[in-house]
Tab-separated table of C-alpha atoms in Angstrom:
chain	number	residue	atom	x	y	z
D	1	UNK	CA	120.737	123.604	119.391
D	2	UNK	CA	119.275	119.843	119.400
D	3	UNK	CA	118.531	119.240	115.271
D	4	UNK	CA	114.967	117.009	116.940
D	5	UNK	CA	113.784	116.195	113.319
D	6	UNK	CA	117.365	114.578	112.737
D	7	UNK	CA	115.391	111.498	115.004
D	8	UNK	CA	112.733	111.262	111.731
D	9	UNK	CA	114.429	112.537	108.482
D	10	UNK	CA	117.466	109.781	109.454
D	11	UNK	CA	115.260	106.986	107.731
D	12	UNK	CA	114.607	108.623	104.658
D	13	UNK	CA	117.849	108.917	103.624
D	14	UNK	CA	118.404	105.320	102.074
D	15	UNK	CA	121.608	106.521	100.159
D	16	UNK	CA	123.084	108.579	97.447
D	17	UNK	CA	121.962	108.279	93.583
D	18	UNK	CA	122.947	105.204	92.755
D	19	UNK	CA	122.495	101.734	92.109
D	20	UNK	CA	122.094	100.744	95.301
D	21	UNK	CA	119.694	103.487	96.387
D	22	UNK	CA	117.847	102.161	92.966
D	23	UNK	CA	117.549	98.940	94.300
D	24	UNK	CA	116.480	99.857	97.948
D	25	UNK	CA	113.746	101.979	96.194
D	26	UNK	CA	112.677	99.154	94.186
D	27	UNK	CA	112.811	96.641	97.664
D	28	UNK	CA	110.746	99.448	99.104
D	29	UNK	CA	108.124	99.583	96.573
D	30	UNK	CA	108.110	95.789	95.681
D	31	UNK	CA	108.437	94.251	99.085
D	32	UNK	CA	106.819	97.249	101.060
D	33	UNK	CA	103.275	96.808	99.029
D	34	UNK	CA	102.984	93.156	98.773
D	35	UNK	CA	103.201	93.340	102.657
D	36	UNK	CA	100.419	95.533	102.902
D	37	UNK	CA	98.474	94.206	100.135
D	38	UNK	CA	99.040	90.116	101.898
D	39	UNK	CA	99.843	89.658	105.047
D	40	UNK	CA	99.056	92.838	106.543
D	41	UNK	CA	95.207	92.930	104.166
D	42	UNK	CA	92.895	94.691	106.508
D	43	UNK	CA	95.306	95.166	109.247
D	44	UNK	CA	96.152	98.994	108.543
D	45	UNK	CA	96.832	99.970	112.092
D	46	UNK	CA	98.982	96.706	112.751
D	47	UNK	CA	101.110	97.808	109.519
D	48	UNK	CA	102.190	101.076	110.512
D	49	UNK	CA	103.123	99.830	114.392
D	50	UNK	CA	105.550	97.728	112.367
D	51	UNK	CA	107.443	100.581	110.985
D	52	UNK	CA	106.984	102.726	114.394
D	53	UNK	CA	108.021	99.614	116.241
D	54	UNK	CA	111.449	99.572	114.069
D	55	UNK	CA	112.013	103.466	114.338
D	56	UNK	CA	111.853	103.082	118.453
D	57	UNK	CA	113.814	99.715	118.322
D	58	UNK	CA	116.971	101.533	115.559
D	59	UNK	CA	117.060	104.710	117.805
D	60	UNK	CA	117.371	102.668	120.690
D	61	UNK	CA	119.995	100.675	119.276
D	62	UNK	CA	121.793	103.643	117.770
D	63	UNK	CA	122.397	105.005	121.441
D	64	UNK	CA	124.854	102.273	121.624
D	65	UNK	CA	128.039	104.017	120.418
D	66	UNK	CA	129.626	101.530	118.015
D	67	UNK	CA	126.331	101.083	116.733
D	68	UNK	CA	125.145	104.321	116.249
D	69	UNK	CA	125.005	105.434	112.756
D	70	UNK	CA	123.974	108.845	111.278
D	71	UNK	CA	120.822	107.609	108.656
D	72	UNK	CA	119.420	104.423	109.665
D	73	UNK	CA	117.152	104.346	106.226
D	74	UNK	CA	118.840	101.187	104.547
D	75	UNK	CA	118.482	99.520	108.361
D	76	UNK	CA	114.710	99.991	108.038
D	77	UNK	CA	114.466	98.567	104.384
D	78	UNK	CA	115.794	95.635	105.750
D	79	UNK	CA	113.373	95.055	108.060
D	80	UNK	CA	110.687	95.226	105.321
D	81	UNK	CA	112.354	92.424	103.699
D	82	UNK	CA	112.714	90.465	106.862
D	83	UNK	CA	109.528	90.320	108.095
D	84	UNK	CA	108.417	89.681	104.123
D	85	UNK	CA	110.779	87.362	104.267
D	86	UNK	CA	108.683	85.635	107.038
D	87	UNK	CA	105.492	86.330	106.008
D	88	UNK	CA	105.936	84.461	102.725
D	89	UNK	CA	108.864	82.726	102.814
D	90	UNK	CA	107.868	79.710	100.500
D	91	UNK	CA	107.494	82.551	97.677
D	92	UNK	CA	109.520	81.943	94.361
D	93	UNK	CA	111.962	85.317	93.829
D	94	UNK	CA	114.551	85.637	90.905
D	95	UNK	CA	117.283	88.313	91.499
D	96	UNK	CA	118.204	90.760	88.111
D	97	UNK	CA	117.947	87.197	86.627
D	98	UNK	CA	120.895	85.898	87.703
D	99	UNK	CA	119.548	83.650	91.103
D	100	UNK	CA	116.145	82.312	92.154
D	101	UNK	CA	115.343	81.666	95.226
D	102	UNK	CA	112.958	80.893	97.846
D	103	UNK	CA	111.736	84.861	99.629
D	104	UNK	CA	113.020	82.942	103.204
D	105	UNK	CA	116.330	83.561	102.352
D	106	UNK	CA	116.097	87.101	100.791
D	107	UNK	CA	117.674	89.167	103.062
D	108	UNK	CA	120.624	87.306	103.044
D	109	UNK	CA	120.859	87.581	99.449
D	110	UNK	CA	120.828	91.586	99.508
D	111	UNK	CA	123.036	91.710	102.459
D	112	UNK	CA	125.123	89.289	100.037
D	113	UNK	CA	124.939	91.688	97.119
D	114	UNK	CA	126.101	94.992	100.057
D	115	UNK	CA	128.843	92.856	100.505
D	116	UNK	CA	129.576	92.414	96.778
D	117	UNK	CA	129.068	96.647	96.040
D	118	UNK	CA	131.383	97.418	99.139
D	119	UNK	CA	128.279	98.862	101.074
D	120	UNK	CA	128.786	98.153	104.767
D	121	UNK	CA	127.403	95.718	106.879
D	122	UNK	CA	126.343	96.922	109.987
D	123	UNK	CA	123.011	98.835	108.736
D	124	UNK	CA	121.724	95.931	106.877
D	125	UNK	CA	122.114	93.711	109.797
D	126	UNK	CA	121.090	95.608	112.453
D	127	UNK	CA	117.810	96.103	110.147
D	128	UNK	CA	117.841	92.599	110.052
D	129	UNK	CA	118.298	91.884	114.114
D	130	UNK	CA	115.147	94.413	114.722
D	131	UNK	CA	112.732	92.687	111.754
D	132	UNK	CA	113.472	89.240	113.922
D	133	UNK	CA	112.874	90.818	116.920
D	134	UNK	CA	109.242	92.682	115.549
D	135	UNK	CA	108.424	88.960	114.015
D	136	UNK	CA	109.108	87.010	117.561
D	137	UNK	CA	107.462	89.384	119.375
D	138	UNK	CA	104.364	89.887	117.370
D	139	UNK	CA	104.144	85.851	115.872
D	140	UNK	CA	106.492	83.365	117.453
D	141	UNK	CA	105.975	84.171	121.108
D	142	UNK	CA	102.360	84.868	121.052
D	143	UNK	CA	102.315	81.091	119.171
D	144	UNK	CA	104.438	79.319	121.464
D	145	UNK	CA	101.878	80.593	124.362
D	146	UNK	CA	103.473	83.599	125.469
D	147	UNK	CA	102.015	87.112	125.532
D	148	UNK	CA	101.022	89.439	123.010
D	149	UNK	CA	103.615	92.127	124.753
D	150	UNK	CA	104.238	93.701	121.341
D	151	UNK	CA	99.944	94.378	120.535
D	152	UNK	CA	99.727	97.473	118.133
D	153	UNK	CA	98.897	100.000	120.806
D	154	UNK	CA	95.974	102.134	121.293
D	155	UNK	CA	97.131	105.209	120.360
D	156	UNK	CA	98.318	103.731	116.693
D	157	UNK	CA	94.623	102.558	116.212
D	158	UNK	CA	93.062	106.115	117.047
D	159	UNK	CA	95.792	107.527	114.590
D	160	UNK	CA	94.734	105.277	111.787
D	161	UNK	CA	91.787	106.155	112.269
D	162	UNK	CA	92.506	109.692	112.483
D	163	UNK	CA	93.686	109.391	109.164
D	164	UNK	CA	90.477	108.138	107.621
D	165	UNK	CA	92.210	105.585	105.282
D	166	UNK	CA	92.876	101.509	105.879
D	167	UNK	CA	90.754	98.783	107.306
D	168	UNK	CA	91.810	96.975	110.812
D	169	UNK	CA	89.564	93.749	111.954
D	170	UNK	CA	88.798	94.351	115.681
D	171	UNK	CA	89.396	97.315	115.932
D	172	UNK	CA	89.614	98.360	119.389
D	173	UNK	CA	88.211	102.259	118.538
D	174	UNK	CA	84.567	103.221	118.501
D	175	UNK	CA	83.072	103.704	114.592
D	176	UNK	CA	82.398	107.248	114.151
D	177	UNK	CA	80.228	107.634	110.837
D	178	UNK	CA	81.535	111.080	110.027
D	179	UNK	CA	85.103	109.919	109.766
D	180	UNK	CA	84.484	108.093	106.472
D	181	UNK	CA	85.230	104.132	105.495
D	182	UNK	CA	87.884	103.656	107.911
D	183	UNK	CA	87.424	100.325	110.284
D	184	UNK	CA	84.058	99.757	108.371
D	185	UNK	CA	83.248	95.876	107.638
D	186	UNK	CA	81.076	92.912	108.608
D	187	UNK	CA	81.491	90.657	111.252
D	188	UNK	CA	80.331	87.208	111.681
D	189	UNK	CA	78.680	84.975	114.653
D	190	UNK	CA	79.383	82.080	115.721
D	191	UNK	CA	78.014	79.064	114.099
D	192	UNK	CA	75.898	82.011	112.124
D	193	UNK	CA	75.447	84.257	109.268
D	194	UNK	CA	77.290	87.211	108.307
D	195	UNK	CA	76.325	90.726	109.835
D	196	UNK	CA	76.390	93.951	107.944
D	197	UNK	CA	75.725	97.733	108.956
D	198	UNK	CA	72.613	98.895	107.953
D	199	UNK	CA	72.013	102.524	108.298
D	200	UNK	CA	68.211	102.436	109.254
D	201	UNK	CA	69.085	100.751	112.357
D	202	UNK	CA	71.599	103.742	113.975
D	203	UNK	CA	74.862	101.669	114.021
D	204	UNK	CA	73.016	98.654	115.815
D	205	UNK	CA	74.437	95.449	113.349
D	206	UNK	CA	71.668	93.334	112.019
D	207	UNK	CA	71.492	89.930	110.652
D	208	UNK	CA	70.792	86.634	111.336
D	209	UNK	CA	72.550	84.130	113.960
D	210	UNK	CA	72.127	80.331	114.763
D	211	UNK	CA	72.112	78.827	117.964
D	212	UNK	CA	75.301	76.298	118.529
D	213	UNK	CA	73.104	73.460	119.003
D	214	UNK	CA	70.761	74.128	116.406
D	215	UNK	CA	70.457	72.328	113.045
């Protein structure tokens, strides 16, 4: 019988008790937040494509027999700290005191410290290969002129928003008032004032705006 749910409860195993699985719960809840809480503020939906994009991309990769690997949780932490990595990577880190360094060159510190604990290789570098691949896609192509091919997709939005929890500017799903603060904001024109929702009005925004040329 094909064990389906093997394809999600893979990437929450990150490890026996340890020290290791210690410190990949600490990356997790250290690195994990401050992504959401920074560069991912208000961008909910955009967040969890992240983490779906790097599920798809590992089990992809994993169908590639000398790369396949039977829990691909550690893979996925280290594609948290890549793309943090990236995100802030002038940020001052220390390591258990020991090392400080700049957060660009994080990841290569941990895989560093696998190497030291006799943990292997492959998992934390193939975590690594996919949070490069999410970060070209989704910022360094787009930048260099190229197409947004990676764009969180539809169906991710209309799942956040299932959820009723999270913010996400430009939102491409309709506001439904009965499904709580999710997607609720201001928005600005051009040249103008801020907008905000005011319920009198039946969803229409109100506000004032300023013509381009005016003074």
């Amino acid at each position: 019988m094909t064990q389906i749910w093997r394809l999600i409860t893979n990437f929450i195993f990150i490890g026996s008790f340890s020290f290791t699985f210690a410190f990949r719960l600490f990356i997790i809840l250290k690195y994990g937040v401050q992504l959401e809480r920074g560069p991912f503020d208000k961008r909910t939906a955009d967040y969890v494509w992240m983490f779906f994009f790097g599920a798809f991309s590992l089990l992809a990769i994993s169908a590639i027999p000398f790369l396949w690997s039977p829990f691909m949780g550690a893979s996925l932490v280290f594609m948290i700290v890549y793309v943090w990595s990236r995100e802030l990577p002038n940020t001052r880190i220390n390591i258990h005191g020991l090392v400080e360094l700049k957060g660009f060159y994080l990841p290569w510190a941990m895989l560093a410290i696998d190497l030291v604990l006799g943990n292997p290789l492959m998992p934390s570098l193939l975590g690594i290969g996919v949070g490069h691949l999410y970060y070209f896609l989704t910022v360094l192509y787009p930048l260099a002129g190229g197409n947004d091919i990676c764009k969180t997709p539809f169906w991710v939005h209309k799942l956040v928003k299932r959820w009723g929890r999270g913010y996400q500017i430009n939102s491409p799903v309709k506001q439904n008032e009965s499904t709580g603060g999710a997607f609720q904001g201001r928005s600005y024109r051009v040249g103008g004032t801020s907008t905000a929702r005011d319920p009198s009005n039946l969803g229409v925004f109100s506000g004032r705006g300023r013509r381009l040329a005016e003074r």
